[in-house]
PDB file of C-alpha atoms in Angstrom:
ATOM      1  CA  MET A 714      88.927 -11.908  42.976  1.00 47.00           C
ATOM      2  CA  THR A 715      87.205 -10.052  39.836  1.00 48.00           C
ATOM      3  CA  THR A 716      84.402  -8.325  40.186  1.00 51.00           C
ATOM      4  CA  SER A 717      82.060  -8.459  36.797  1.00 50.00           C
ATOM      5  CA  PRO A 718      80.770  -4.443  35.634  1.00 50.00           C
ATOM      6  CA  ASP A 719      77.988  -3.984  36.682  1.00 50.00           C
ATOM      7  CA  VAL A 720      75.791  -4.228  33.421  1.00 47.00           C
ATOM      8  CA  THR A 721      71.919  -2.438  33.763  1.00 51.00           C
ATOM      9  CA  ARG A 722      69.747  -3.697  31.627  1.00 54.00           C
ATOM     10  CA  ALA A 723      67.045  -2.163  29.803  1.00 48.00           C
ATOM     11  CA  PRO A 724      63.568  -3.210  30.942  1.00 52.00           C
ATOM     12  CA  ALA A 725      61.724  -5.269  29.072  1.00 52.00           C
ATOM     13  CA  THR A 726      58.962  -3.773  26.872  1.00 56.00           C
ATOM     14  CA  ALA A 727      55.447  -5.057  26.493  1.00 52.00           C
ATOM     15  CA  PRO A 728      54.439  -5.357  23.386  1.00 56.00           C
ATOM     16  CA  LYS A 729      52.241  -3.327  21.201  1.00 55.00           C
ATOM     17  CA  PRO A 730      48.350  -4.785  20.686  1.00 56.00           C
ATOM     18  CA  ALA A 731      48.232  -5.372  17.302  1.00 52.00           C
ATOM     19  CA  ALA A 732      45.670  -2.785  15.532  1.00 50.00           C
ATOM     20  CA  PRO A 733      42.626  -4.792  14.603  1.00 52.00           C
ATOM     21  CA  ALA A 734      41.850  -5.611  11.201  1.00 49.00           C
ATOM     22  CA  ARG A 735      39.798  -3.529   9.649  1.00 56.00           C
ATOM     23  CA  PRO A 736      36.643  -5.199   8.828  1.00 65.00           C
ATOM     24  CA  ARG A 737      36.789  -4.745   4.983  1.00 71.00           C
ATOM     25  CA  GLY A 738      34.594  -7.988   3.996  1.00 74.00           C
ATOM     26  CA  ARG A 739      31.615  -5.929   6.192  1.00 81.00           C
ATOM     27  CA  ALA A 740      32.185  -2.676   3.905  1.00 82.00           C
ATOM     28  CA  VAL A 741      32.328  -4.500   1.005  1.00 82.00           C
ATOM     29  CA  ARG A 742      28.838  -5.823   1.470  1.00 84.00           C
ATOM     30  CA  THR A 743      27.765  -2.694   2.939  1.00 87.00           C
ATOM     31  CA  ALA A 744      28.563  -0.591  -0.588  1.00 86.00           C
ATOM     32  CA  SER A 745      27.505  -3.197  -2.206  1.00 87.00           C
ATOM     33  CA  TRP A 746      24.036  -3.418  -0.755  1.00 89.00           C
ATOM     34  CA  TYR A 747      23.811   0.326  -0.613  1.00 88.00           C
ATOM     35  CA  ALA A 748      25.068   0.140  -5.061  1.00 89.00           C
ATOM     36  CA  VAL A 749      21.729  -2.407  -5.441  1.00 89.00           C
ATOM     37  CA  ALA A 750      19.475  -0.782  -3.108  1.00 87.00           C
ATOM     38  CA  LEU A 751      20.468   2.814  -4.790  1.00 87.00           C
ATOM     39  CA  LEU A 752      19.922   0.922  -8.383  1.00 87.00           C
ATOM     40  CA  ILE A 753      16.595   0.154  -7.832  1.00 88.00           C
ATOM     41  CA  ALA A 754      15.202   3.166  -6.475  1.00 84.00           C
ATOM     42  CA  SER A 755      16.597   4.704  -9.278  1.00 83.00           C
ATOM     43  CA  VAL A 756      14.362   2.440 -11.437  1.00 84.00           C
ATOM     44  CA  MET A 757      11.451   3.683  -9.613  1.00 82.00           C
ATOM     45  CA  ILE A 758      12.482   7.463  -9.333  1.00 86.00           C
ATOM     46  CA  VAL A 759      13.423   8.066 -12.697  1.00 85.00           C
ATOM     47  CA  PRO A 760      10.431   7.408 -14.311  1.00 85.00           C
ATOM     48  CA  ILE A 761       8.847  10.001 -11.316  1.00 86.00           C
ATOM     49  CA  LEU A 762      10.966  12.379 -12.427  1.00 87.00           C
ATOM     50  CA  TRP A 763      10.129  12.903 -15.708  1.00 87.00           C
ATOM     51  CA  MET A 764       7.074  13.061 -15.350  1.00 88.00           C
ATOM     52  CA  LEU A 765       7.401  15.993 -13.089  1.00 90.00           C
ATOM     53  CA  THR A 766       9.712  17.081 -16.061  1.00 90.00           C
ATOM     54  CA  VAL A 767       7.197  16.311 -19.140  1.00 89.00           C
ATOM     55  CA  ALA A 768       4.097  17.845 -16.469  1.00 89.00           C
ATOM     56  CA  LEU A 769       6.384  21.161 -16.402  1.00 89.00           C
ATOM     57  CA  LYS A 770       6.793  21.570 -20.379  1.00 88.00           C
ATOM     58  CA  GLY A 771       4.996  23.312 -22.911  1.00 84.00           C
ATOM     59  CA  PRO A 772       2.734  21.216 -25.235  1.00 83.00           C
ATOM     60  CA  SER A 773       5.749  21.849 -28.056  1.00 80.00           C
ATOM     61  CA  ALA A 774       8.544  21.168 -26.286  1.00 81.00           C
ATOM     62  CA  VAL A 775       7.796  16.925 -24.936  1.00 81.00           C
ATOM     63  CA  PHE A 776       8.519  15.773 -28.280  1.00 80.00           C
ATOM     64  CA  GLU A 777      11.215  17.660 -28.702  1.00 79.00           C
ATOM     65  CA  VAL A 778      14.629  15.882 -29.787  1.00 77.00           C
ATOM     66  CA  PRO A 779      16.727  14.877 -28.069  1.00 79.00           C
ATOM     67  CA  PRO A 780      14.540  14.941 -24.636  1.00 77.00           C
ATOM     68  CA  ARG A 781      16.041  18.052 -22.092  1.00 78.00           C
ATOM     69  CA  LEU A 782      15.747  17.217 -18.993  1.00 78.00           C
ATOM     70  CA  LEU A 783      15.403  20.614 -17.241  1.00 80.00           C
ATOM     71  CA  PRO A 784      12.698  22.190 -19.853  1.00 81.00           C
ATOM     72  CA  HIS A 785      13.322  25.600 -21.051  1.00 81.00           C
ATOM     73  CA  GLU A 786      10.202  27.478 -19.115  1.00 83.00           C
ATOM     74  CA  PHE A 787       8.349  25.913 -15.763  1.00 85.00           C
ATOM     75  CA  HIS A 788       4.859  25.921 -17.385  1.00 87.00           C
ATOM     76  CA  PHE A 789       3.305  25.367 -13.720  1.00 89.00           C
ATOM     77  CA  ARG A 790       0.001  26.551 -15.118  1.00 90.00           C
ATOM     78  CA  ASN A 791      -0.243  22.732 -16.508  1.00 89.00           C
ATOM     79  CA  PHE A 792      -1.279  21.631 -12.571  1.00 92.00           C
ATOM     80  CA  VAL A 793      -3.898  24.134 -12.641  1.00 91.00           C
ATOM     81  CA  ASP A 794      -5.140  23.260 -16.753  1.00 89.00           C
ATOM     82  CA  GLY A 795      -5.194  19.187 -16.759  1.00 88.00           C
ATOM     83  CA  PRO A 796      -7.165  18.809 -13.920  1.00 90.00           C
ATOM     84  CA  LYS A 797      -9.772  20.714 -16.035  1.00 89.00           C
ATOM     85  CA  VAL A 798      -9.941  18.430 -18.257  1.00 86.00           C
ATOM     86  CA  ILE A 799     -11.645  15.629 -16.373  1.00 86.00           C
ATOM     87  CA  HIS A 800     -13.308  17.668 -13.578  1.00 88.00           C
ATOM     88  CA  PHE A 801     -10.435  16.577 -11.554  1.00 91.00           C
ATOM     89  CA  PRO A 802     -12.323  17.674  -7.605  1.00 92.00           C
ATOM     90  CA  ARG A 803     -15.506  15.781  -8.448  1.00 93.00           C
ATOM     91  CA  LEU A 804     -13.644  13.030  -9.515  1.00 94.00           C
ATOM     92  CA  LEU A 805     -11.137  13.088  -6.439  1.00 93.00           C
ATOM     93  CA  LEU A 806     -14.039  13.737  -3.992  1.00 95.00           C
ATOM     94  CA  ASN A 807     -15.900  10.333  -5.609  1.00 95.00           C
ATOM     95  CA  SER A 808     -12.300   8.256  -5.559  1.00 95.00           C
ATOM     96  CA  LEU A 809     -12.647   9.400  -1.116  1.00 94.00           C
ATOM     97  CA  VAL A 810     -16.045   8.349  -0.584  1.00 95.00           C
ATOM     98  CA  ILE A 811     -15.762   5.201  -2.438  1.00 95.00           C
ATOM     99  CA  THR A 812     -12.096   3.821  -1.049  1.00 95.00           C
ATOM    100  CA  GLY A 813     -12.343   5.335   2.359  1.00 94.00           C
ATOM    101  CA  LEU A 814     -16.194   3.407   2.878  1.00 95.00           C
ATOM    102  CA  SER A 815     -14.047   0.453   0.894  1.00 94.00           C
ATOM    103  CA  VAL A 816     -11.109   0.503   3.054  1.00 94.00           C
ATOM    104  CA  ILE A 817     -13.366   0.867   6.814  1.00 94.00           C
ATOM    105  CA  GLY A 818     -15.716  -2.305   5.693  1.00 93.00           C
ATOM    106  CA  GLY A 819     -12.653  -4.140   4.246  1.00 92.00           C
ATOM    107  CA  VAL A 820     -10.117  -4.049   7.029  1.00 93.00           C
ATOM    108  CA  MET A 821     -13.035  -4.315  10.059  1.00 93.00           C
ATOM    109  CA  THR A 822     -14.434  -7.504   8.804  1.00 92.00           C
ATOM    110  CA  SER A 823     -10.981  -8.990   7.680  1.00 91.00           C
ATOM    111  CA  MET A 824      -9.986  -8.655  11.223  1.00 92.00           C
ATOM    112  CA  MET A 825     -12.979  -9.853  12.622  1.00 92.00           C
ATOM    113  CA  ALA A 826     -12.797 -12.618  10.648  1.00 90.00           C
ATOM    114  CA  GLY A 827      -9.189 -13.346  11.614  1.00 89.00           C
ATOM    115  CA  TYR A 828      -9.981 -12.748  15.571  1.00 91.00           C
ATOM    116  CA  ALA A 829     -12.425 -15.295  15.215  1.00 89.00           C
ATOM    117  CA  LEU A 830     -10.317 -17.456  13.402  1.00 88.00           C
ATOM    118  CA  ALA A 831      -7.317 -16.907  16.423  1.00 88.00           C
ATOM    119  CA  ARG A 832      -8.825 -16.876  19.184  1.00 87.00           C
ATOM    120  CA  LEU A 833     -12.621 -18.786  18.988  1.00 86.00           C
ATOM    121  CA  ARG A 834     -12.481 -22.392  19.663  1.00 84.00           C
ATOM    122  CA  PHE A 835     -15.292 -23.800  17.521  1.00 84.00           C
ATOM    123  CA  PRO A 836     -15.702 -26.795  15.127  1.00 85.00           C
ATOM    124  CA  GLY A 837     -14.167 -26.181  11.078  1.00 83.00           C
ATOM    125  CA  ARG A 838     -11.819 -23.557  12.575  1.00 83.00           C
ATOM    126  CA  LYS A 839      -9.040 -24.891  10.646  1.00 84.00           C
ATOM    127  CA  VAL A 840     -11.247 -25.515   7.481  1.00 88.00           C
ATOM    128  CA  TRP A 841     -12.557 -22.304   7.358  1.00 85.00           C
ATOM    129  CA  PHE A 842      -9.129 -21.029   7.538  1.00 84.00           C
ATOM    130  CA  TYR A 843      -8.059 -22.599   4.554  1.00 86.00           C
ATOM    131  CA  VAL A 844     -10.860 -22.276   2.697  1.00 85.00           C
ATOM    132  CA  PHE A 845      -9.663 -18.226   2.715  1.00 81.00           C
ATOM    133  CA  VAL A 846      -6.279 -18.853   2.660  1.00 81.00           C
ATOM    134  CA  GLY A 847      -7.523 -21.203  -0.763  1.00 84.00           C
ATOM    135  CA  SER A 848      -9.180 -18.770  -2.028  1.00 82.00           C
ATOM    136  CA  MET A 849      -6.679 -16.337  -2.764  1.00 82.00           C
ATOM    137  CA  LEU A 850      -5.418 -18.979  -5.502  1.00 84.00           C
ATOM    138  CA  LEU A 851      -7.995 -18.431  -7.560  1.00 83.00           C
ATOM    139  CA  PRO A 852      -7.855 -15.182 -10.214  1.00 84.00           C
ATOM    140  CA  PRO A 853     -10.715 -12.501  -9.432  1.00 80.00           C
ATOM    141  CA  VAL A 854     -11.531 -12.280 -13.095  1.00 84.00           C
ATOM    142  CA  ILE A 855     -13.391 -15.675 -12.674  1.00 85.00           C
ATOM    143  CA  GLY A 856     -16.448 -13.819 -10.592  1.00 84.00           C
ATOM    144  CA  ILE A 857     -16.461 -11.001 -12.817  1.00 89.00           C
ATOM    145  CA  ILE A 858     -19.547 -11.855 -14.802  1.00 90.00           C
ATOM    146  CA  PRO A 859     -21.467 -13.987 -12.296  1.00 90.00           C
ATOM    147  CA  LEU A 860     -21.234 -10.707 -10.052  1.00 91.00           C
ATOM    148  CA  PHE A 861     -22.086  -8.436 -12.772  1.00 92.00           C
ATOM    149  CA  GLN A 862     -25.268 -10.108 -13.490  1.00 93.00           C
ATOM    150  CA  LEU A 863     -26.010 -11.085  -9.524  1.00 92.00           C
ATOM    151  CA  PHE A 864     -25.693  -6.813  -9.239  1.00 93.00           C
ATOM    152  CA  LYS A 865     -27.776  -5.815 -12.187  1.00 93.00           C
ATOM    153  CA  ASP A 866     -30.545  -7.691 -10.787  1.00 93.00           C
ATOM    154  CA  ILE A 867     -30.734  -6.159  -7.568  1.00 93.00           C
ATOM    155  CA  GLY A 868     -30.575  -2.647  -9.234  1.00 92.00           C
ATOM    156  CA  TRP A 869     -27.238  -1.606  -8.498  1.00 93.00           C
ATOM    157  CA  TYR A 870     -26.132  -1.130 -11.793  1.00 93.00           C
ATOM    158  CA  ASP A 871     -24.301   2.353 -12.433  1.00 92.00           C
ATOM    159  CA  THR A 872     -24.164   2.772  -8.142  1.00 93.00           C
ATOM    160  CA  TRP A 873     -21.316   2.157  -6.109  1.00 94.00           C
ATOM    161  CA  LEU A 874     -22.824  -0.230  -4.038  1.00 94.00           C
ATOM    162  CA  PRO A 875     -20.751  -3.421  -5.767  1.00 93.00           C
ATOM    163  CA  LEU A 876     -17.950  -1.389  -4.987  1.00 93.00           C
ATOM    164  CA  ILE A 877     -18.476  -0.563  -1.550  1.00 94.00           C
ATOM    165  CA  VAL A 878     -20.744  -3.205  -0.227  1.00 93.00           C
ATOM    166  CA  PRO A 879     -18.414  -6.627  -0.697  1.00 91.00           C
ATOM    167  CA  ALA A 880     -15.530  -4.524   0.685  1.00 91.00           C
ATOM    168  CA  PHE A 881     -18.573  -4.642   4.424  1.00 91.00           C
ATOM    169  CA  LEU A 882     -19.187  -8.379   3.184  1.00 86.00           C
ATOM    170  CA  GLY A 883     -16.597 -10.625   3.875  1.00 75.00           C
ATOM    171  CA  GLY A 884     -13.088  -8.390   3.446  1.00 69.00           C
ATOM    172  CA  ASN A 885     -10.259  -9.548   2.268  1.00 84.00           C
ATOM    173  CA  PRO A 886      -8.592 -13.138   2.323  1.00 86.00           C
ATOM    174  CA  LEU A 887      -5.320 -11.870   1.867  1.00 86.00           C
ATOM    175  CA  PHE A 888      -5.924  -9.566   5.159  1.00 89.00           C
ATOM    176  CA  ILE A 889      -8.362 -12.142   6.931  1.00 89.00           C
ATOM    177  CA  PHE A 890      -5.065 -14.570   6.755  1.00 87.00           C
ATOM    178  CA  LEU A 891      -2.920 -11.483   8.040  1.00 86.00           C
ATOM    179  CA  ALA A 892      -5.211 -10.670  11.226  1.00 88.00           C
ATOM    180  CA  ARG A 893      -5.166 -14.275  12.080  1.00 88.00           C
ATOM    181  CA  GLN A 894      -1.741 -14.536  11.544  1.00 85.00           C
ATOM    182  CA  TYR A 895      -1.186 -11.105  14.187  1.00 86.00           C
ATOM    183  CA  PHE A 896      -3.764 -12.160  16.856  1.00 89.00           C
ATOM    184  CA  LEU A 897      -1.832 -15.514  16.892  1.00 87.00           C
ATOM    185  CA  SER A 898       1.119 -13.648  17.989  1.00 84.00           C
ATOM    186  CA  ILE A 899      -0.624 -12.435  21.283  1.00 87.00           C
ATOM    187  CA  PRO A 900      -1.049 -14.427  24.490  1.00 87.00           C
ATOM    188  CA  HIS A 901      -4.331 -15.820  25.843  1.00 84.00           C
ATOM    189  CA  SER A 902      -3.415 -14.394  28.987  1.00 87.00           C
ATOM    190  CA  ILE A 903      -4.727 -11.479  27.933  1.00 87.00           C
ATOM    191  CA  ASP A 904      -8.002 -12.552  26.860  1.00 85.00           C
ATOM    192  CA  GLU A 905      -8.442 -14.609  29.891  1.00 86.00           C
ATOM    193  CA  ALA A 906      -7.691 -12.002  32.207  1.00 88.00           C
ATOM    194  CA  ALA A 907     -10.229  -9.775  30.269  1.00 87.00           C
ATOM    195  CA  LYS A 908     -12.539 -12.333  30.837  1.00 87.00           C
ATOM    196  CA  VAL A 909     -12.222 -12.603  34.407  1.00 87.00           C
ATOM    197  CA  ASP A 910     -13.116  -8.460  34.834  1.00 85.00           C
ATOM    198  CA  GLY A 911     -16.405  -9.573  32.775  1.00 86.00           C
ATOM    199  CA  ALA A 912     -15.870  -8.864  29.029  1.00 86.00           C
ATOM    200  CA  GLY A 913     -17.131 -10.523  26.375  1.00 87.00           C
ATOM    201  CA  HIS A 914     -15.875 -11.246  22.772  1.00 85.00           C
ATOM    202  CA  VAL A 915     -17.084  -7.591  21.638  1.00 88.00           C
ATOM    203  CA  ARG A 916     -15.577  -6.056  24.391  1.00 90.00           C
ATOM    204  CA  ILE A 917     -12.135  -7.435  24.076  1.00 89.00           C
ATOM    205  CA  PHE A 918     -12.084  -7.469  20.606  1.00 90.00           C
ATOM    206  CA  PHE A 919     -12.517  -3.047  20.481  1.00 90.00           C
ATOM    207  CA  SER A 920     -11.473  -2.361  23.536  1.00 88.00           C
ATOM    208  CA  VAL A 921      -7.908  -4.881  23.868  1.00 89.00           C
ATOM    209  CA  MET A 922      -7.480  -6.405  20.476  1.00 90.00           C
ATOM    210  CA  LEU A 923      -7.582  -3.238  18.153  1.00 89.00           C
ATOM    211  CA  PRO A 924      -5.540  -0.839  20.314  1.00 89.00           C
ATOM    212  CA  ILE A 925      -2.503  -4.072  20.321  1.00 88.00           C
ATOM    213  CA  THR A 926      -2.774  -5.022  16.463  1.00 87.00           C
ATOM    214  CA  LYS A 927      -2.693  -1.175  15.756  1.00 86.00           C
ATOM    215  CA  PRO A 928       0.118  -2.042  13.330  1.00 84.00           C
ATOM    216  CA  ALA A 929      -1.608  -5.140  11.745  1.00 86.00           C
ATOM    217  CA  TRP A 930      -4.580  -3.284  10.819  1.00 89.00           C
ATOM    218  CA  ILE A 931      -3.058   0.072   9.632  1.00 87.00           C
ATOM    219  CA  THR A 932      -1.170  -2.419   7.196  1.00 86.00           C
ATOM    220  CA  MET A 933      -4.233  -3.524   5.865  1.00 89.00           C
ATOM    221  CA  SER A 934      -5.932   0.062   5.446  1.00 90.00           C
ATOM    222  CA  ILE A 935      -2.889   1.231   3.636  1.00 89.00           C
ATOM    223  CA  LEU A 936      -3.344  -1.908   1.692  1.00 89.00           C
ATOM    224  CA  ALA A 937      -7.147  -1.844   1.064  1.00 92.00           C
ATOM    225  CA  PHE A 938      -6.584   2.137  -0.123  1.00 93.00           C
ATOM    226  CA  GLN A 939      -4.391   1.555  -2.734  1.00 91.00           C
ATOM    227  CA  MET A 940      -6.097  -1.426  -4.280  1.00 92.00           C
ATOM    228  CA  SER A 941      -9.339   0.665  -4.261  1.00 93.00           C
ATOM    229  CA  TRP A 942      -7.723   3.654  -5.257  1.00 94.00           C
ATOM    230  CA  ASN A 943      -5.783   1.988  -8.339  1.00 92.00           C
ATOM    231  CA  ASP A 944      -9.239   0.086  -9.036  1.00 92.00           C
ATOM    232  CA  TYR A 945      -9.887   0.305 -13.069  1.00 92.00           C
ATOM    233  CA  LEU A 946     -12.000  -2.696 -13.653  1.00 91.00           C
ATOM    234  CA  ASN A 947     -14.430  -2.641 -11.121  1.00 92.00           C
ATOM    235  CA  PRO A 948     -15.409   0.878 -11.639  1.00 94.00           C
ATOM    236  CA  LEU A 949     -15.385   0.608 -15.702  1.00 92.00           C
ATOM    237  CA  ILE A 950     -17.656  -2.572 -15.413  1.00 93.00           C
ATOM    238  CA  TYR A 951     -20.545  -1.462 -12.653  1.00 94.00           C
ATOM    239  CA  LEU A 952     -20.281   2.735 -13.036  1.00 93.00           C
ATOM    240  CA  TYR A 953     -21.807   4.341 -16.308  1.00 90.00           C
ATOM    241  CA  SER A 954     -22.418   7.715 -15.771  1.00 89.00           C
ATOM    242  CA  SER A 955     -18.954   9.548 -15.944  1.00 87.00           C
ATOM    243  CA  GLN A 956     -20.231  11.982 -12.504  1.00 90.00           C
ATOM    244  CA  LYS A 957     -19.774   9.046 -10.807  1.00 92.00           C
ATOM    245  CA  TRP A 958     -16.136   7.718 -11.867  1.00 93.00           C
ATOM    246  CA  PRO A 959     -13.508   7.657  -9.139  1.00 94.00           C
ATOM    247  CA  LEU A 960     -10.757   9.002 -10.635  1.00 93.00           C
ATOM    248  CA  SER A 961      -8.625   5.897 -11.996  1.00 91.00           C
ATOM    249  CA  VAL A 962     -11.411   5.620 -14.872  1.00 92.00           C
ATOM    250  CA  GLY A 963     -10.929   9.613 -15.133  1.00 90.00           C
ATOM    251  CA  MET A 964      -7.514   9.443 -15.691  1.00 89.00           C
ATOM    252  CA  ALA A 965      -7.941   6.805 -18.365  1.00 86.00           C
ATOM    253  CA  SER A 966     -10.417   8.539 -20.371  1.00 83.00           C
ATOM    254  CA  PHE A 967      -7.695  11.844 -20.459  1.00 80.00           C
ATOM    255  CA  VAL A 968      -6.488   9.787 -23.248  1.00 75.00           C
ATOM    256  CA  THR A 969      -9.387   7.837 -24.549  1.00 71.00           C
ATOM    257  CA  GLN A 970     -11.266  11.077 -24.882  1.00 65.00           C
ATOM    258  CA  PHE A 971      -8.758  12.034 -27.365  1.00 57.00           C
ATOM    259  CA  ALA A 972      -8.796   9.072 -30.203  1.00 54.00           C
ATOM    260  CA  GLY A 973      -7.329   9.866 -33.295  1.00 55.00           C
ATOM    261  CA  GLN A 974      -5.289  13.030 -32.185  1.00 63.00           C
ATOM    262  CA  THR A 975      -2.774  12.852 -29.456  1.00 68.00           C
ATOM    263  CA  PRO A 976      -3.327  14.149 -26.234  1.00 74.00           C
ATOM    264  CA  ASP A 977      -1.770  17.103 -24.071  1.00 82.00           C
ATOM    265  CA  TRP A 978       1.206  15.034 -22.493  1.00 86.00           C
ATOM    266  CA  ASN A 979       2.262  17.669 -20.144  1.00 87.00           C
ATOM    267  CA  LEU A 980      -1.464  18.210 -19.023  1.00 89.00           C
ATOM    268  CA  TYR A 981      -1.572  14.506 -18.472  1.00 89.00           C
ATOM    269  CA  MET A 982       1.698  14.149 -16.963  1.00 90.00           C
ATOM    270  CA  ALA A 983       0.723  17.059 -14.454  1.00 91.00           C
ATOM    271  CA  THR A 984      -2.826  15.284 -13.799  1.00 92.00           C
ATOM    272  CA  ASN A 985      -1.638  11.768 -13.194  1.00 91.00           C
ATOM    273  CA  LEU A 986       1.364  13.164 -10.113  1.00 92.00           C
ATOM    274  CA  LEU A 987      -1.906  14.624  -8.351  1.00 92.00           C
ATOM    275  CA  TYR A 988      -3.587  11.598  -8.701  1.00 93.00           C
ATOM    276  CA  MET A 989      -0.603  10.043  -7.045  1.00 91.00           C
ATOM    277  CA  LEU A 990      -0.432  11.939  -4.299  1.00 91.00           C
ATOM    278  CA  PRO A 991      -2.816  10.660  -1.880  1.00 91.00           C
ATOM    279  CA  PRO A 992      -1.678   7.287  -1.951  1.00 88.00           C
ATOM    280  CA  LEU A 993       1.794   8.534  -1.490  1.00 87.00           C
ATOM    281  CA  ALA A 994       0.650  10.707   1.669  1.00 89.00           C
ATOM    282  CA  VAL A 995      -0.672   7.969   3.106  1.00 87.00           C
ATOM    283  CA  PHE A 996       2.202   5.478   2.944  1.00 82.00           C
ATOM    284  CA  PHE A 997       4.942   8.001   4.056  1.00 84.00           C
ATOM    285  CA  VAL A 998       2.950   8.939   7.106  1.00 83.00           C
ATOM    286  CA  ALA A 999       2.267   5.563   8.077  1.00 79.00           C
ATOM    287  CA  GLN A1000       5.450   3.442   6.743  1.00 76.00           C
ATOM    288  CA  ARG A1001       6.210   3.189  10.703  1.00 76.00           C
ATOM    289  CA  TYR A1002       3.231   0.643  11.637  1.00 74.00           C
ATOM    290  CA  PHE A1003       3.544  -0.661   7.615  1.00 72.00           C
ATOM    291  CA  ILE A1004       7.031  -2.239   8.456  1.00 73.00           C
ATOM    292  CA  GLN A1005       6.351  -3.345  12.344  1.00 70.00           C
ATOM    293  CA  GLY A1006       3.003  -5.410  10.700  1.00 66.00           C
ATOM    294  CA  LEU A1007       4.699  -7.390   7.895  1.00 66.00           C
ATOM    295  CA  SER A1008       7.891  -7.650  10.399  1.00 66.00           C
ATOM    296  CA  ALA A1009       5.174  -8.922  13.368  1.00 61.00           C
ATOM    297  CA  LEU A1010       4.530 -11.812  11.115  1.00 58.00           C
ATOM    298  CA  GLY A1011       8.031 -14.025  11.492  1.00 53.00           C
ATOM    299  CA  THR A1012       7.738 -13.935  15.008  1.00 55.00           C
ATOM    300  CA  VAL A1013       4.204 -15.671  15.469  1.00 51.00           C
ATOM    301  CA  ASN A1014       3.406 -19.172  17.234  1.00 50.00           C
ATOM    302  CA  GLN A1015       0.875 -21.146  15.185  1.00 46.00           C
ATOM    303  CA  ARG A1016      -1.576 -22.664  17.908  1.00 49.00           C
TER     304      ARG A1016
END
């Protein structure tokens, strides 16, 4: 009897797992989004960089050909001499007072109106909401002549009252819409719990709702600050005395007072950069709440 030779077989090895495919499609999309974001950012940043370059140049270097990105000499004195041309400290104080009071009045009354439209039950609630929303479709210029005549007849011409008081008498239709949408996202059980503890609507609004809706009214404050700070038409219409002008009108007078001759653009750009600092600082400090306030609008349950 013949025996077959002992054949040792090599143990079968398990196949190596295939390497995960590199998500090239996702990488390409991400790179494309970054490229588009950089392109958009450059469109906004390049003019500011050019303003800074002109602000640091001397008068003769502003119009040199070809233009230079970096000046031969840095004239930091422009940031001192430029504001002196338009009495910058006085106009800055005027702008801070007008803007601060307008923001407080506009945001507070808008939040109150939004709370009433979202949390209170009264006849015609939806009609009033549609009226507020529809008023946003009307261009502001249609009310310039009747409002000017009204404020002139009651003795408010050449005062700050036409720029401040309307903010305390109804706020802004856009802000009312934002406030209502934000209040609708808050459960009604919070109101009911506060009412069980004996709180009325005034107590609920100031002690409960305002802390909860912090991102909303900070978002409105940023927008209201920017609109009031950059408002040029209304101060130009209602203010005659240059001592009462805000910075928006003062910056325009920087160029118009040199009619017939070329203004010092280096001084103008230096002053304009100082004029831009307050709204930029407000936005960067509160941008986290700004994003939260806008993103919350997409999670609203209509009632």
